[in-house]
XYZ file of C-alpha atoms in Angstrom:
288
model
C 0.000 0.000 0.000
C 1.316 3.417 -0.935
C 2.129 5.708 1.983
C -0.235 8.692 1.882
C 1.296 12.118 1.404
C 0.585 14.540 4.223
C -0.990 17.847 3.278
C -1.712 20.368 6.063
C -4.521 22.214 4.263
C -6.338 18.966 3.470
C -5.721 17.452 6.901
C -7.384 20.359 8.709
C -9.820 21.436 5.995
C -12.810 20.364 8.105
C -11.877 23.056 10.638
C -12.647 25.681 8.006
C -16.011 27.242 8.652
C -15.255 27.539 12.341
C -11.927 29.072 11.362
C -11.163 31.004 8.205
C -8.362 29.826 5.942
C -6.149 32.645 7.172
C -6.899 31.783 10.821
C -6.012 28.150 10.204
C -2.735 29.318 8.685
C -2.140 31.364 11.855
C -2.677 28.293 14.053
C -0.097 26.413 11.998
C 2.518 28.946 13.117
C 1.475 29.104 16.775
C 3.514 27.537 19.577
C 1.797 25.973 22.603
C 3.759 24.911 25.688
C 2.305 22.014 27.707
C 3.885 20.695 30.902
C 2.653 17.190 31.643
C 1.651 14.550 29.077
C -0.527 12.339 31.263
C -4.229 12.638 32.150
C -5.081 16.094 30.863
C -1.719 16.735 29.176
C -2.022 13.942 26.646
C -5.520 14.854 25.556
C -4.726 18.583 25.632
C -1.798 17.993 23.293
C -3.661 15.780 20.830
C -6.649 18.129 20.778
C -4.377 21.069 20.010
C -2.661 19.021 17.314
C -6.025 18.310 15.682
C -6.812 22.024 15.746
C -3.737 22.359 13.544
C -1.287 23.887 16.006
C 2.096 23.502 14.353
C 4.599 23.950 17.185
C 4.781 22.387 20.634
C 6.943 22.598 23.740
C 6.266 19.407 25.747
C 7.584 18.365 29.163
C 7.175 15.143 31.162
C 9.498 12.757 33.018
C 7.064 9.909 33.800
C 6.263 6.538 32.172
C 2.840 5.033 31.491
C 1.499 2.406 33.896
C -1.667 0.330 34.089
C -2.965 2.650 36.818
C -3.210 5.348 34.116
C -5.694 3.420 31.942
C -8.842 5.037 33.344
C -8.011 8.559 32.181
C -4.846 8.918 30.082
C -5.360 8.674 26.311
C -1.797 7.509 25.715
C -2.006 4.634 28.199
C -2.503 1.240 26.527
C -1.043 -2.227 26.902
C 1.369 -1.270 24.106
C 2.691 1.775 25.986
C 3.071 0.480 29.552
C 6.581 1.346 30.690
C 7.184 3.821 27.860
C 7.858 7.524 28.493
C 4.678 9.593 28.270
C 6.624 12.272 26.436
C 7.765 9.885 23.683
C 4.304 8.408 23.198
C 2.683 11.843 23.052
C 5.235 13.208 20.598
C 4.732 10.170 18.359
C 0.969 10.710 18.435
C 1.372 14.374 17.491
C 3.606 13.398 14.585
C 1.012 10.813 13.550
C -1.542 13.596 13.247
C 0.776 16.197 11.742
C 4.157 14.894 10.539
C 5.274 18.476 9.956
C 4.610 19.557 13.550
C 7.615 20.814 15.498
C 7.976 19.253 18.938
C 10.600 20.442 21.406
C 10.722 18.017 24.335
C 11.860 18.254 27.957
C 12.232 14.730 29.392
C 13.305 15.981 32.829
C 10.132 18.004 33.323
C 10.123 21.687 34.273
C 12.699 23.195 36.624
C 14.613 26.390 37.363
C 17.273 25.510 34.810
C 15.025 25.018 31.779
C 11.952 27.171 32.436
C 13.187 30.070 30.282
C 13.983 27.965 27.246
C 10.787 25.932 27.723
C 8.674 29.082 27.415
C 10.851 30.792 24.801
C 8.677 31.482 21.762
C 5.494 30.102 23.334
C 2.242 31.860 22.456
C 0.266 30.044 25.156
C 0.876 27.786 28.137
C -1.627 25.033 29.010
C -1.147 23.657 32.522
C -1.236 19.857 32.532
C 0.856 19.083 35.585
C -0.343 16.632 38.184
C -2.635 18.315 40.721
C -0.006 17.813 43.430
C 2.979 19.117 41.406
C 2.871 22.518 43.063
C 6.528 23.709 42.875
C 6.801 23.393 39.068
C 3.273 24.755 38.649
C 4.088 27.873 40.659
C 7.362 28.231 38.765
C 5.823 28.097 35.308
C 2.849 30.352 36.091
C 5.166 32.979 37.561
C 7.435 32.746 34.520
C 4.414 33.163 32.231
C 3.386 36.285 34.153
C 6.927 37.680 33.927
C 7.158 36.966 30.188
C 3.647 38.109 29.266
C 2.466 34.656 28.134
C -1.225 33.748 28.561
C -1.633 30.672 30.779
C -4.685 28.478 31.325
C -5.489 25.585 33.610
C -8.448 23.244 33.162
C -8.648 20.828 36.085
C -10.619 17.575 35.885
C -12.970 17.478 38.871
C -15.375 14.554 38.871
C -16.957 14.495 35.426
C -16.459 18.171 34.718
C -13.757 20.797 34.573
C -12.841 23.888 36.553
C -11.143 26.483 34.364
C -8.955 29.492 35.103
C -7.214 31.850 32.699
C -4.306 34.107 33.655
C -3.648 36.894 31.178
C -0.642 39.232 30.876
C -1.031 42.299 33.068
C -3.987 40.843 34.980
C -4.224 38.968 38.290
C -1.423 36.409 38.614
C -1.506 32.819 39.835
C 0.164 33.841 43.112
C -2.164 36.791 43.650
C -5.132 34.487 43.131
C -4.066 31.508 45.254
C -1.646 33.048 47.786
C 0.728 30.077 47.908
C 3.859 31.857 49.153
C 4.973 30.720 52.606
C 2.239 28.083 52.971
C 2.812 24.431 53.797
C 2.593 21.920 50.966
C -0.707 20.573 52.267
C -2.226 24.045 52.542
C -1.078 24.824 49.000
C -3.026 21.779 47.793
C -6.108 22.971 49.658
C -5.796 26.523 48.330
C -5.482 25.203 44.784
C -8.568 23.042 45.272
C -10.652 25.904 46.708
C -9.550 28.443 44.116
C -10.176 26.154 41.175
C -13.776 25.414 42.050
C -15.258 27.766 44.654
C -18.748 26.433 43.888
C -17.669 22.749 44.120
C -20.254 21.418 41.652
C -18.658 17.972 41.814
C -18.737 17.561 45.598
C -22.225 16.081 45.933
C -21.533 12.993 43.827
C -18.200 11.965 45.330
C -19.495 8.625 46.638
C -16.332 7.726 48.576
C -14.677 10.828 50.092
C -11.894 8.685 51.568
C -10.452 8.403 48.063
C -9.515 12.095 48.206
C -6.404 12.249 50.376
C -4.403 15.454 49.993
C -1.724 14.336 52.442
C -1.111 11.144 50.468
C -1.313 13.060 47.181
C -4.107 10.880 45.870
C -7.504 11.582 44.381
C -10.087 9.909 42.114
C -10.317 10.781 38.420
C -12.323 10.087 35.267
C -11.689 10.248 31.530
C -14.921 12.265 31.335
C -13.332 15.061 33.329
C -10.130 14.964 31.273
C -12.079 15.096 28.009
C -14.089 18.068 29.289
C -10.818 19.797 30.170
C -9.439 19.411 26.667
C -12.574 20.752 25.034
C -12.728 23.810 27.251
C -8.994 24.573 27.126
C -8.795 24.180 23.350
C -11.794 26.462 22.783
C -10.182 29.123 24.946
C -6.827 28.520 23.256
C -8.414 29.263 19.892
C -9.862 32.532 21.230
C -6.538 33.559 22.746
C -4.348 32.590 19.797
C -6.662 34.174 17.208
C -7.535 37.218 19.326
C -11.225 36.444 19.071
C -12.780 38.717 21.633
C -13.294 39.018 25.405
C -12.087 36.338 27.786
C -13.091 35.402 31.309
C -9.925 35.583 33.395
C -8.810 35.531 37.023
C -10.212 36.483 39.464
C -13.162 35.029 37.528
C -13.283 31.313 36.796
C -15.704 28.868 35.186
C -16.824 25.411 36.304
C -18.676 23.160 33.855
C -20.138 19.871 35.109
C -22.412 17.945 32.714
C -23.142 15.318 35.370
C -25.074 17.856 37.443
C -26.005 19.838 34.310
C -24.554 23.081 35.592
C -22.154 25.825 34.579
C -21.137 28.484 37.063
C -18.960 31.573 36.823
C -17.199 32.469 40.059
C -15.539 35.749 40.946
C -13.095 35.896 43.840
C -12.270 39.587 43.872
C -8.940 39.926 45.640
C -8.158 36.271 44.991
C -7.161 34.387 48.132
C -7.912 37.476 50.241
C -11.575 37.275 49.284
C -13.801 36.618 52.344
C -15.465 33.605 50.672
C -12.067 32.054 49.936
C -10.908 32.663 53.496
C -14.141 31.243 54.929
C -13.803 28.001 52.926
C -10.144 27.792 53.885
C -10.977 28.114 57.589
C -13.718 25.483 57.295
C -11.604 22.922 55.441
C -8.253 23.285 57.225
C -9.380 21.193 60.232
C -10.908 18.580 57.893
C -7.519 17.988 56.267
C -5.524 18.365 59.482
C -3.920 21.683 58.546
C -2.810 23.945 61.400
């Protein structure tokens, strides 16, 4: 069988109508940085590739395991034990052989953060929920460099979404992580992501959420929701398509409870509602 010849315009021609031809050509030249190629990272990356994004900066140091099967699109019996970064890059190339992928197999750290973000038009947060040091590092670097940064967290069967734009409220101003214990940082991240907690009422076994042990339940439904929301916002950001909800406002979509809410924590972590939830939940999680 003859190997088909790749043609970018033909490959992404079905996007046209939602994008103009010139917009699709713009997306081909855009660079998206994604740290984490697992649960949300893998599906974020492949969704962006199918939108026709032509350049990627990808970081991950982990390998696929059977425990990833419930939510990570790259996890199969054929990929167990393989680096998530390699599998994801191969999948991107399978969609768009001309795509440029710059990879960081040691993850994100102080030594490579500048080069990782160099030339990026957008950062999509895909780090593990509990990977707080690299998350804080990359969001601060995005703020310093004027790079839009979004995070879409899978919560239950929905997604909680935040967008941090250049010159607006920063990740640190919103969450107030500086000087807090690791466990309190996890709690602050959880509260700030989803102040309205749409998912909380159908968590049938709360013991499965253990911040101290860095464990929590997950679903592919939530990860898929994340990719849809993040990619839609990415298109608006990259193509400059109008107003955007951004921090201190956030959005939580949950199709399981058939709700969408927009939250607004004016002042970020200093907001009275944030502080009230923090005070209520600290004793629950054993935080002094």
